[in-house]
Amino acid sequence: MKFSWGLKFQDNIFLCILVCNLLFVAHLGTDIYHEAVKLDIAKANGESFLTWADEFKKNIDENITPSPQACLPKGISKEDHTWKECLQTLLGDKGKFHNLKNPIDESNPLVAKICSKKDESSKGSFIFEKINISPSGIPIYSPLEDSEILVKGLMYRLSVCDRGYYRILIGETTL
Amino acid sequence: MRPLKFNLNQLNLSVRKFIYDKFFNPNIKNNSYLLLDRSITALIIINLFGMLIETVPAIYQSHQSSFHLFDQISILIFSIEYVLRIYVIPEDLEFSNKKNPRIAYFFSPFALIDLIAILPFYLGAFVDIDLRILRALRLLRLFKLFRTVAPAFKAFNQQNHGATFRKKLYLIVYDSEKNNKLHEIFDFFIILWVIISVVCVVLESISSFAYYFSTVFSVIDTIAVGIFSTEYLMRLYSCVENPKYQHWLKGRLDTAKEGANIIDLLSILPFFLEAFLGHLFDLRFLRVFRLMRLLKLMRYSDAAKALISSAKKEWPVMKASLFIMLLLVLLSACLGYVFEHDAQPDKFENIPQSIYWAVITLASVGYGDIAPITPMGRFITIILALVGIGIFAIPAAVLSSSLGEQIRVGREKVLNDLYSMLSDGVLSPEERQLIDIEAKKFKISNEEVDQLVERAKNERRQRESDENRERLLLEILNLTRKGQLDFEKCAQDPKFAAEQFKTTLNQLQQLLKIANIKEMQSFLEDENNSTPIQLKIAKLLIDKPQ
């Protein structure tokens, strides 16, 4: 028995609507997918930063003076360094992470203070937060200020601000 | 002793026949055909998810060997299936009449699909192919699913030959009484995607899963929205085939307003809203509404349909009970507030807060976070707890009895259908299939259906026998009235003779009721008036008149 679709004019219109809907969903899905891929890149960048930070701490603990000097904590280094100096060295032209860019929007800075809709440029940025442990043992998070003097044992966490301005935690580390 | 002849060819044929009948013959009931078919389908779907998960580098790198092993096992199973199919194909009626069945099968579309599902793996072993291309080629395994869909499509085409495209669409999308395998596959596909997307939404709430699988989740969600939106459009387009919704616009609007279709729309809406308005508002909270997709399953659950229909039927009683419940909650909350506010201003701060306490107490939950401390407050709580048990039990009891009633009515309907189908004395396979569909709706097991069939058959036999007996009696009565006894028929038909005997006996019993027993007995006891057997029968009837 030969199969016949028996298509009428309205059936063809319906099929067109169906195809358009699928194309539209695929288009939106592709956008969402690309955003998700960009976010994955941001997460991977964050992970590489934390890997470096852990390695840096390990070297300090093993009395191997790591570079850059600007990130060395008080006591190990002869002079005090601030978080801003450390970041500038790392992200600067000769820094380890000089090639990192904000993957979600390249015009946005790589590091932001807070992840908030009020600051649209924070989309895709790294958010560094200092961790203080309260006497009751509850961690308290506050933005890691540029003027923060680097000291041994400084705990901080790194997050990525996604396109909906939600903070995605990458991890925590100690200097 | 006869010498044992070992015929290798005969053994080969019987093994081939056994394998074909056991695993590949769709026409034999209770063989492993369906099991194999479903297992292969499940393996293909697992393969697809394996491929998706592999795209997450963190997982792939740490479990590379497991992924590789799974791939090898899948290929082994697919290869065994492929080889077995080629081996047993001469048993298949479609190919058995060909000159060389195996070669004919080898070039058939199904065999080619099976081959391309496994070929890239073997090619990769011998030829240096880019791993990414090899991975992409594994997607070809999905074509194997056509093996399940194609026969159903063929049967559907035969069943609905000449129907319009929209009608065909309607039969695929909507539940029909006909045995429609394609509709079953469609339902299964939608149910599968509902489960997949709901599992993804649940897993997405786990931060570690969301972290590693965000890309995979976004792909799955897009595919799910594509599928569900297509389903929604198909439903809206084809609904006018339903006599209830024939008008091209009003019919579609009425369909769109149905509860199940509203759920369908709400399950896809968050995706579009987020895409359109995501840059204006933070609509991420809408994502949780994707869980509404779970409600789509209600369309496929007869039990859920029965529960909703019971609730609708009993709505007046439920409404009254809810009204009393509402009154009680408000009254108790007010009293609780009046008596407890001064003693515990932080807990019974206002009436809405007291409503929370009243509901928790009435429902016998009793978290204990808010508890009365004044004597009057405690007294109110005692009353509330006691009344609450009864008030909250009413809707549950009403629903459960209504549900029980519905099942009973359903069973009776199945039994009545059975009676009407058995009116010709035979239950054909088609009729049995219809009964099975009906029984499935009312959660009647196969064993119960068998029992009902047996019961209906027995009752029919009994009814027939009663009717025959009545007919015979009428015949005898007519003859008796005429004062005739058809000895010839009595000699031919033992049943007729037995009925004649019973009628005669009945007449004798009636005679004893009207006659003067004492005089009659003394008359019969005279040897000249009766034989010994006549006297014996008379005595027996006099002693035991009934």
XYZ file of C-alpha atoms in Angstrom:
721
model
C 0.000 0.000 0.000
C 1.495 3.285 -1.099
C 1.648 5.911 1.594
C 0.155 9.281 0.854
C 0.461 12.283 3.120
C -2.710 13.790 1.663
C -1.438 17.301 2.316
C -3.833 20.206 1.876
C -3.032 23.912 1.757
C -3.657 24.411 5.497
C -1.500 21.376 6.262
C 1.373 23.004 4.402
C 0.891 26.213 6.386
C 0.878 24.222 9.607
C 4.088 22.443 8.590
C 5.676 25.807 7.822
C 4.695 27.084 11.290
C 6.097 23.908 12.802
C 9.422 24.296 10.987
C 9.588 28.019 11.870
C 8.973 27.187 15.523
C 11.719 24.569 15.480
C 14.132 26.949 13.771
C 13.280 29.648 16.275
C 13.792 27.313 19.240
C 17.054 26.121 17.681
C 18.159 29.751 17.236
C 17.370 30.612 20.861
C 18.950 27.349 21.976
C 22.119 28.134 20.035
C 22.331 31.519 21.766
C 21.842 29.874 25.154
C 24.421 27.248 24.251
C 26.980 29.862 23.225
C 26.371 31.737 26.472
C 26.824 28.487 28.394
C 30.081 27.801 26.522
C 31.321 31.314 27.351
C 30.453 30.725 30.971
C 32.347 27.424 30.844
C 35.382 29.342 29.558
C 35.014 31.817 32.436
C 34.823 28.905 34.875
C 37.869 27.277 33.305
C 39.762 30.594 33.611
C 38.762 30.789 37.263
C 39.891 27.212 37.836
C 43.266 27.953 36.269
C 43.630 30.972 38.561
C 42.857 28.843 41.623
C 45.278 26.154 40.466
C 47.972 28.809 40.234
C 46.997 30.165 43.686
C 47.241 26.704 45.257
C 50.612 26.136 43.606
C 51.772 29.568 44.810
C 50.804 28.743 48.396
C 52.465 25.337 48.179
C 55.707 26.959 47.056
C 55.558 29.444 49.913
C 54.939 26.599 52.383
C 57.956 24.721 50.976
C 60.112 27.845 51.279
C 60.466 28.153 47.521
C 60.042 31.816 46.751
C 57.458 31.904 43.970
C 56.855 34.632 41.468
C 55.458 37.186 41.120
C 56.931 39.013 44.082
C 53.915 41.353 44.104
C 51.722 38.546 45.357
C 53.931 37.475 48.231
C 52.377 37.930 51.659
C 53.653 40.137 54.416
C 56.615 38.536 56.176
C 57.742 36.468 53.207
C 58.306 39.568 51.144
C 60.416 42.420 52.491
C 57.784 44.984 51.614
C 53.989 44.946 51.957
C 51.994 44.255 48.842
C 48.365 45.019 48.190
C 45.827 42.860 46.395
C 45.671 45.451 43.608
C 49.417 45.182 42.965
C 49.199 41.415 42.859
C 46.267 41.432 40.430
C 47.877 44.052 38.213
C 51.047 41.979 37.998
C 49.173 38.775 37.245
C 46.842 40.285 34.655
C 49.388 42.761 33.272
C 51.218 42.410 29.993
C 53.925 40.187 31.429
C 51.717 38.500 33.986
C 50.801 34.837 34.055
C 47.231 35.598 33.103
C 47.880 38.387 30.625
C 45.907 36.593 27.905
C 42.742 36.179 29.982
C 39.758 38.161 28.804
C 36.207 38.429 29.976
C 34.662 35.642 27.856
C 31.069 36.842 28.127
C 31.804 40.390 27.051
C 35.377 41.307 26.148
C 34.716 44.981 26.844
C 33.881 44.176 30.471
C 36.724 44.094 33.031
C 38.104 40.730 34.029
C 37.673 41.470 37.726
C 34.748 43.221 39.407
C 33.997 44.084 43.008
C 30.469 42.708 43.136
C 28.183 40.743 40.872
C 25.144 42.950 40.506
C 22.676 44.022 37.874
C 23.393 47.595 38.958
C 26.879 47.179 37.535
C 26.314 45.728 34.072
C 30.048 45.514 33.422
C 30.336 42.851 36.114
C 28.868 40.273 33.697
C 31.454 37.536 33.123
C 33.933 39.028 35.614
C 35.829 37.345 38.385
C 34.591 38.264 41.863
C 37.168 37.902 44.622
C 35.841 37.869 48.182
C 37.733 37.806 51.416
C 36.645 35.159 53.923
C 36.583 36.015 57.597
C 35.569 33.376 60.079
C 33.334 34.764 62.815
C 33.881 33.647 66.434
C 30.878 31.345 66.066
C 32.587 29.676 63.093
C 30.345 31.124 60.391
C 32.261 32.433 57.365
C 31.658 36.069 56.484
C 32.315 37.172 52.932
C 33.291 40.686 51.933
C 34.744 42.139 48.699
C 38.515 41.808 48.532
C 39.509 45.467 48.459
C 42.322 46.748 46.257
C 44.063 48.166 49.328
C 44.000 44.819 51.181
C 47.514 44.029 52.392
C 48.460 40.481 51.508
C 49.164 38.439 54.618
C 49.912 34.765 55.084
C 46.699 32.803 55.600
C 44.483 35.306 53.803
C 41.430 33.315 52.771
C 39.464 34.297 49.711
C 37.040 32.791 47.298
C 36.665 33.221 43.584
C 33.366 33.355 41.739
C 32.279 34.186 38.220
C 29.413 36.560 37.549
C 27.138 34.983 34.920
C 24.943 36.738 32.358
C 21.990 36.808 34.772
C 24.248 38.387 37.453
C 24.330 35.237 39.539
C 27.576 34.410 41.275
C 28.934 30.995 40.376
C 31.427 29.799 42.912
C 34.676 28.449 41.479
C 36.445 27.710 44.726
C 38.197 28.941 47.830
C 41.884 29.235 48.554
C 44.341 30.597 51.082
C 47.432 32.680 50.561
C 19.508 -49.812 19.450
C 19.207 -47.319 16.573
C 22.432 -45.491 15.715
C 22.408 -41.831 16.780
C 22.477 -39.671 13.665
C 23.939 -36.275 14.168
C 22.620 -33.981 11.476
C 24.495 -30.690 11.666
C 22.304 -28.993 9.080
C 19.136 -29.922 10.920
C 20.611 -28.665 14.186
C 21.577 -25.411 12.517
C 18.048 -24.959 11.177
C 16.419 -25.683 14.505
C 18.809 -23.319 16.332
C 18.106 -20.613 13.755
C 14.380 -21.132 14.087
C 14.646 -21.097 17.870
C 16.627 -17.816 17.888
C 14.285 -16.196 15.396
C 11.143 -17.235 17.272
C 12.614 -16.324 20.631
C 14.069 -12.890 19.818
C 13.088 -11.623 16.386
C 9.597 -12.861 15.581
C 7.089 -10.106 16.308
C 4.135 -12.393 15.626
C 4.744 -14.727 18.564
C 3.235 -13.662 21.838
C 5.245 -13.878 25.072
C 8.617 -14.334 23.354
C 11.592 -12.034 24.041
C 11.031 -9.856 20.949
C 9.636 -6.897 22.869
C 12.259 -7.233 25.597
C 15.089 -7.186 23.056
C 13.502 -4.308 21.165
C 13.095 -2.208 24.300
C 16.566 -3.089 25.605
C 18.167 -1.987 22.327
C 16.107 1.238 22.377
C 17.176 1.898 25.982
C 20.819 1.241 25.063
C 20.596 3.728 22.177
C 19.139 6.379 24.498
C 21.828 5.695 27.131
C 24.420 6.011 24.351
C 23.008 9.407 23.454
C 23.312 10.597 27.043
C 26.780 9.105 27.268
C 27.748 11.219 24.258
C 26.296 14.326 25.891
C 28.083 13.711 29.193
C 31.337 13.077 27.334
C 31.277 16.693 26.201
C 32.060 17.751 29.786
C 35.871 17.639 29.864
C 36.096 17.339 33.654
C 33.986 14.186 33.618
C 35.327 12.700 30.408
C 38.948 13.053 31.471
C 38.405 11.431 34.856
C 36.212 8.596 33.512
C 37.704 8.159 30.065
C 38.228 4.418 30.474
C 34.657 3.881 31.690
C 33.263 5.760 28.696
C 35.464 3.727 26.385
C 34.373 0.476 28.038
C 30.718 1.425 27.772
C 31.201 2.267 24.110
C 32.846 -1.089 23.482
C 30.074 -2.961 25.315
C 27.424 -1.074 23.301
C 29.194 -1.872 20.044
C 29.507 -5.515 21.076
C 25.772 -5.743 21.774
C 24.851 -3.942 18.541
C 27.250 -6.181 16.587
C 25.816 -9.362 18.110
C 22.327 -8.138 17.262
C 23.399 -7.327 13.705
C 25.084 -10.701 13.149
C 22.150 -12.592 14.673
C 19.686 -10.760 12.477
C 21.676 -11.731 9.370
C 21.914 -15.314 10.637
C 18.180 -15.778 11.267
C 16.834 -13.719 8.368
C 15.988 -16.785 6.185
C 13.295 -17.504 8.785
C 11.693 -14.124 8.152
C 8.729 -14.398 5.786
C 9.617 -11.085 4.150
C 13.020 -12.379 3.019
C 12.616 -16.164 2.993
C 11.233 -16.162 -0.565
C 14.207 -14.181 -1.905
C 16.923 -15.939 -3.874
C 19.500 -15.102 -1.280
C 17.703 -13.845 1.830
C 20.851 -12.725 3.619
C 22.128 -10.581 0.762
C 18.640 -9.149 0.237
C 18.504 -8.277 3.923
C 22.044 -6.869 3.909
C 20.976 -4.192 1.427
C 17.644 -3.470 3.114
C 17.288 -0.065 4.863
C 17.119 -1.618 8.355
C 20.284 -3.622 7.879
C 22.088 -0.573 6.513
C 20.963 1.449 9.543
C 22.260 -1.294 11.838
C 25.521 -1.373 9.923
C 26.185 2.365 10.021
C 25.563 2.262 13.775
C 28.554 -0.015 14.277
C 30.718 0.678 11.244
C 32.451 3.879 12.488
C 33.819 1.982 15.491
C 35.400 -0.746 13.339
C 36.616 1.824 10.831
C 38.269 3.714 13.670
C 40.157 0.545 14.613
C 41.666 0.186 11.144
C 41.693 3.652 9.639
C 43.105 6.753 11.301
C 39.997 8.898 11.749
C 39.759 12.063 13.816
C 38.319 11.137 17.216
C 35.815 13.990 17.066
C 34.453 12.763 13.723
C 34.267 9.256 15.143
C 32.305 10.569 18.125
C 29.938 12.488 15.875
C 29.412 9.386 13.753
C 28.180 7.581 16.854
C 25.071 9.728 16.578
C 24.175 7.503 13.652
C 23.175 4.925 16.248
C 20.046 6.970 16.749
C 18.854 5.785 13.361
C 18.424 2.354 14.900
C 15.349 3.754 16.605
C 13.661 3.690 13.195
C 13.522 -0.066 13.526
C 10.862 0.406 16.208
C 9.056 3.291 14.532
C 8.926 1.984 10.955
C 6.688 -1.103 11.538
C 4.324 1.009 13.658
C 4.211 3.623 10.912
C 3.453 0.953 8.326
C 0.631 -0.492 10.427
C -0.728 3.011 11.067
C -0.690 3.717 7.345
C -2.594 0.522 6.598
C -5.126 1.251 9.335
C -5.758 4.841 8.242
C -5.317 4.635 4.512
C -7.064 7.524 2.825
C -7.345 9.664 5.962
C -6.308 13.317 5.721
C -2.969 14.512 7.082
C -4.722 16.327 9.943
C -6.745 13.251 10.831
C -3.573 11.170 10.878
C -1.938 13.766 13.075
C -4.964 13.662 15.382
C -4.756 9.887 15.655
C -1.049 10.047 16.472
C -1.350 12.818 19.056
C -4.644 12.078 20.769
C -5.711 8.936 22.506
C -7.887 6.788 20.280
C -9.733 3.601 21.000
C -8.048 1.884 18.087
C -4.969 -0.224 18.669
C -2.527 2.445 17.539
C 1.127 1.558 18.049
C 2.348 4.835 16.567
C 0.312 6.742 19.147
C 1.855 4.577 21.875
C 5.357 5.386 20.582
C 4.464 9.085 20.466
C 3.215 8.951 24.066
C 6.295 7.025 25.167
C 8.545 9.586 23.485
C 6.809 12.511 25.209
C 6.809 10.738 28.589
C 10.508 9.975 28.178
C 11.299 13.626 27.460
C 9.160 14.807 30.361
C 11.135 12.542 32.691
C 14.475 13.597 31.168
C 13.722 17.312 31.411
C 12.354 17.063 34.955
C 15.389 15.066 36.085
C 17.582 17.771 34.520
C 15.710 20.550 36.372
C 16.137 18.659 39.645
C 19.840 17.974 39.013
C 20.400 21.587 37.984
C 19.496 22.622 41.524
C 22.568 20.726 42.779
C 25.381 23.247 42.475
C 28.068 20.735 41.472
C 25.852 19.340 38.690
C 24.909 22.832 37.547
C 28.604 23.744 37.518
C 29.767 20.863 35.323
C 26.684 20.206 33.194
C 25.315 23.688 32.519
C 26.006 23.329 28.786
C 24.485 19.849 28.631
C 21.418 21.057 30.538
C 20.959 23.961 28.152
C 21.127 21.614 25.147
C 18.650 19.168 26.715
C 16.280 21.995 27.642
C 16.344 23.369 24.103
C 15.605 19.924 22.646
C 12.803 19.431 25.219
C 11.241 22.800 24.354
C 11.504 21.951 20.651
C 9.708 18.660 21.237
C 7.056 20.019 23.606
C 6.292 23.064 21.466
C 5.915 20.809 18.415
C 3.591 18.563 20.403
C 1.575 21.595 21.540
C 1.209 22.892 17.979
C 0.263 19.428 16.726
C -2.435 19.175 19.395
C -3.843 22.601 18.596
C -3.817 21.994 14.865
C -5.386 18.547 14.867
C -7.918 19.066 17.692
C -10.592 20.150 15.182
C -10.857 16.504 14.138
C -12.580 15.945 17.451
C -16.352 16.383 16.917
C -16.402 18.447 20.136
C -14.040 21.074 18.710
C -14.938 21.233 15.042
C -14.895 25.021 14.608
C -11.499 26.061 13.242
C -10.974 28.907 15.753
C -13.379 28.344 18.647
C -12.501 24.666 18.701
C -8.815 25.456 18.980
C -9.381 28.135 21.611
C -11.498 25.711 23.648
C -8.762 23.097 23.330
C -6.133 25.626 24.414
C -8.244 26.414 27.485
C -8.263 22.774 28.625
C -6.250 22.090 31.770
C -3.818 19.672 30.121
C -3.071 22.121 27.307
C -2.573 25.014 29.724
C -0.003 22.837 31.482
C 1.612 22.115 28.096
C 1.866 25.825 27.388
C 3.222 26.669 30.835
C 5.882 24.006 30.459
C 7.390 25.740 27.409
C 6.611 29.350 28.252
C 9.575 29.970 30.653
C 12.030 29.226 27.834
C 10.499 31.809 25.493
C 9.896 34.401 28.218
C 13.488 34.139 29.378
C 14.735 34.472 25.826
C 12.567 37.522 25.071
C 12.457 39.335 28.385
C 15.572 37.983 30.055
C 17.498 41.177 29.290
C 14.791 43.331 30.920
C 13.952 41.302 34.027
C 15.599 38.541 35.929
C 13.310 35.691 34.961
C 15.491 32.904 36.208
C 12.919 32.056 38.859
C 10.676 30.939 35.993
C 12.992 28.013 35.403
C 11.507 26.209 38.364
C 8.202 26.204 36.480
C 9.803 23.775 34.084
C 8.933 21.259 36.795
C 5.353 21.751 35.610
C 6.331 19.433 32.794
C 5.827 16.672 35.331
C 2.128 17.556 35.287
C 2.108 16.682 31.599
C 2.293 13.068 32.714
C -1.242 13.397 34.072
C -2.453 13.227 30.488
C -1.015 9.733 30.300
C -2.101 8.500 33.722
C -5.567 6.962 33.863
C -5.356 6.924 37.668
C -4.772 10.697 37.759
C -7.657 11.213 35.334
C -9.898 9.087 37.564
C -8.870 11.112 40.626
C -9.605 14.430 38.898
C -12.928 13.170 37.639
C -13.794 11.952 41.184
C -12.882 15.351 42.612
C -15.057 17.072 39.977
C -17.959 14.735 40.717
C -17.731 15.266 44.446
C -16.946 18.959 44.169
C -20.193 20.161 45.913
C -19.396 18.056 48.991
C -15.734 19.013 48.869
C -16.682 22.664 48.531
C -18.894 22.470 51.612
C -16.167 20.722 53.542
C -13.564 23.286 52.434
C -15.919 26.082 53.420
C -16.339 24.640 56.930
C -12.587 24.152 57.104
C -11.993 27.767 56.134
C -14.498 29.002 58.699
C -12.924 26.872 61.393
C -9.417 28.035 60.526
C -10.412 31.710 60.629
C -12.412 31.336 63.833
C -9.620 29.422 65.575
C -7.003 31.889 64.353
C -9.043 34.788 65.727
C -9.555 33.040 69.082
C -5.890 32.067 69.206
C -4.925 35.666 68.562
C -7.344 36.929 71.230
C -6.124 34.539 73.948
C -2.423 34.267 73.091
C -1.438 37.660 71.701
C -0.799 39.227 75.113
C 1.117 36.187 76.393
C 3.202 35.657 73.224
C 3.144 38.817 71.111
C 6.100 37.576 69.063
C 4.382 34.335 68.030
C 0.726 35.342 67.799
C 1.674 38.719 66.398
C -1.351 39.076 64.152
C -4.228 37.038 62.759
C -2.389 35.837 59.592
C 0.332 34.398 61.824
C -2.366 32.758 63.942
C -3.853 31.276 60.753
C -0.573 29.445 60.230
C -0.814 28.020 63.759
C -4.493 27.066 63.233
C -3.799 25.230 59.961
C -0.813 23.376 61.392
C -2.925 22.301 64.385
C -6.034 21.428 62.344
C -4.035 19.338 59.904
C -2.478 17.422 62.840
C 0.991 18.414 61.627
C 1.989 20.166 64.836
C 5.453 21.573 64.101
C 5.513 23.043 67.581
C 7.184 26.290 66.565
C 4.071 28.168 67.690
C 2.242 26.689 70.676
C -0.358 28.147 73.050
C 0.605 28.729 76.665
C -2.549 30.266 78.201
C -5.269 27.936 79.567
C -7.862 29.279 77.127
C -5.437 28.990 74.215
C -4.752 25.376 75.141
C -8.465 24.667 75.476
C -9.043 26.080 71.969
C -6.186 23.893 70.697
C -7.782 20.759 72.170
C -11.098 21.546 70.450
C -9.293 22.441 67.235
C -7.237 19.241 67.179
C -10.300 17.057 67.808
C -12.476 18.775 65.229
C -9.609 18.970 62.753
C -9.286 15.193 62.529
C -12.882 14.933 61.328
C -12.940 17.986 59.099
C -9.709 17.152 57.279
C -10.801 13.520 56.879
C -14.029 14.426 55.017
C -12.480 15.344 51.627
C -10.163 12.323 51.791
C -13.043 9.976 52.583
C -15.280 11.506 49.908
C -12.528 11.220 47.315
C -11.624 7.665 48.216
C -15.232 6.451 48.137
C -15.838 8.223 44.839
C -12.692 6.672 43.392
C -13.814 3.212 44.582
C -17.232 3.790 43.037
C -15.646 4.832 39.764
C -13.550 1.685 39.642
C -16.635 -0.434 40.420
C -18.618 1.276 37.635
C -15.658 0.765 35.305
C -15.547 -2.935 36.079
C -19.266 -3.251 35.473
C -18.837 -1.495 32.144
C -16.102 -3.947 31.173
C -18.399 -6.821 32.191
C -21.333 -5.398 30.216
C -19.110 -4.927 27.173
C -17.998 -8.507 27.592
C -21.615 -9.724 27.715
C -22.473 -7.856 24.540
C -19.336 -9.129 22.807
C -20.093 -12.667 23.896
C -23.636 -12.467 22.530
C -22.453 -14.466 19.517
C -20.782 -16.935 21.851
C -17.250 -16.070 20.725
C -14.744 -13.490 21.925
C -12.649 -12.636 18.874
C -9.016 -11.438 19.259
C -10.110 -7.922 18.202
C -12.845 -7.930 20.850
C -10.367 -9.212 23.422
C -8.002 -6.369 22.461
C -10.760 -3.799 23.013
C -11.568 -5.353 26.380
C -7.884 -5.263 27.317
C -7.716 -1.521 26.465
C -10.853 -0.863 28.515
C -9.536 -2.990 31.391
C -6.247 -1.095 31.343
C -8.173 2.131 31.882
C -9.799 0.782 35.015
C -6.662 -0.905 36.323
C -8.024 -4.410 35.884
C -5.237 -6.962 35.610
C -5.033 -9.601 32.865
C -5.879 -12.331 35.380
C -8.966 -10.413 36.439
C -9.979 -9.937 32.807
C -9.604 -13.701 32.288
C -11.795 -14.283 35.339
C -14.385 -11.806 34.047
C -14.367 -13.474 30.637
C -14.869 -16.873 32.301
C -17.630 -15.439 34.490
C -19.373 -13.888 31.503
C -19.083 -17.162 29.578
C -20.486 -19.187 32.505
C -23.329 -16.753 33.005
C -24.082 -16.880 29.297
C -24.091 -20.702 29.403
C -26.367 -20.646 32.432
C -28.689 -18.163 30.756
C -28.808 -20.267 27.612
C -29.554 -23.390 29.591
C -32.306 -21.581 31.518
C -33.798 -20.333 28.273
C -33.730 -23.851 26.775
C -35.376 -25.244 29.876
C -38.103 -22.628 29.765
C -38.731 -23.384 26.126
C -39.022 -27.128 26.860
C -41.359 -26.517 29.774
C -43.584 -24.368 27.623
C -43.699 -27.095 25.033
C -44.566 -29.745 27.638
C -47.147 -27.496 29.238
C -48.806 -27.014 25.906
C -48.830 -30.757 25.302
C -50.109 -31.472 28.819
C -52.865 -28.919 28.392
C -53.858 -30.713 25.251
C -53.740 -33.994 27.240
C -51.067 -35.395 25.000
C -47.736 -36.901 25.857
C -45.208 -36.975 23.043
C -43.628 -40.406 23.699
C -41.717 -40.312 20.467
C -39.962 -37.071 21.442
C -39.379 -38.411 24.972
C -37.632 -41.410 23.464
C -35.452 -39.184 21.262
C -34.641 -36.333 23.626
C -33.587 -37.280 27.210
C -33.816 -33.647 28.280
C -37.337 -33.429 27.004
C -38.128 -36.715 28.780
C -36.646 -35.402 32.042
C -38.660 -32.196 31.787
C -41.775 -34.221 30.990
C -41.121 -36.405 34.055
C -40.661 -33.328 36.265
C -43.873 -31.788 34.933
C -45.804 -34.986 35.578
C -44.370 -35.144 39.081
C -45.324 -31.549 39.629
C -48.872 -32.335 38.544
C -48.947 -35.243 41.006
C -47.800 -32.936 43.809
C -50.521 -30.440 42.930
C -53.033 -33.278 42.904
C -52.028 -34.271 46.439
C -52.582 -30.729 47.583
C -56.204 -30.656 46.532
C -57.180 -34.301 47.182
C -58.379 -35.813 50.484
C -55.154 -37.508 51.425
C -56.527 -39.920 54.075
C -59.253 -41.347 51.875
C -56.990 -41.452 48.881
C -54.305 -43.312 50.860
C -56.761 -45.878 52.233
C -58.079 -46.379 48.696
C -54.606 -46.985 47.322
C -53.630 -49.317 50.191
C -56.161 -51.780 48.875
C -54.178 -54.235 46.731
C -56.938 -54.315 44.177
C -56.700 -50.617 43.543
C -52.958 -50.081 43.041
C -49.654 -51.806 42.395
C -46.907 -51.787 45.127
C -44.820 -49.245 43.195
C -47.812 -46.916 42.783
C -48.474 -47.112 46.536
C -44.800 -46.506 47.311
C -44.662 -43.382 45.117
C -47.890 -42.070 46.581
C -46.590 -42.566 50.141
C -43.334 -40.864 49.261
C -45.147 -37.856 47.834
C -47.545 -37.694 50.794
C -44.659 -37.880 53.311
C -42.534 -35.301 51.398
C -44.968 -33.067 49.565
C -42.237 -30.603 48.265
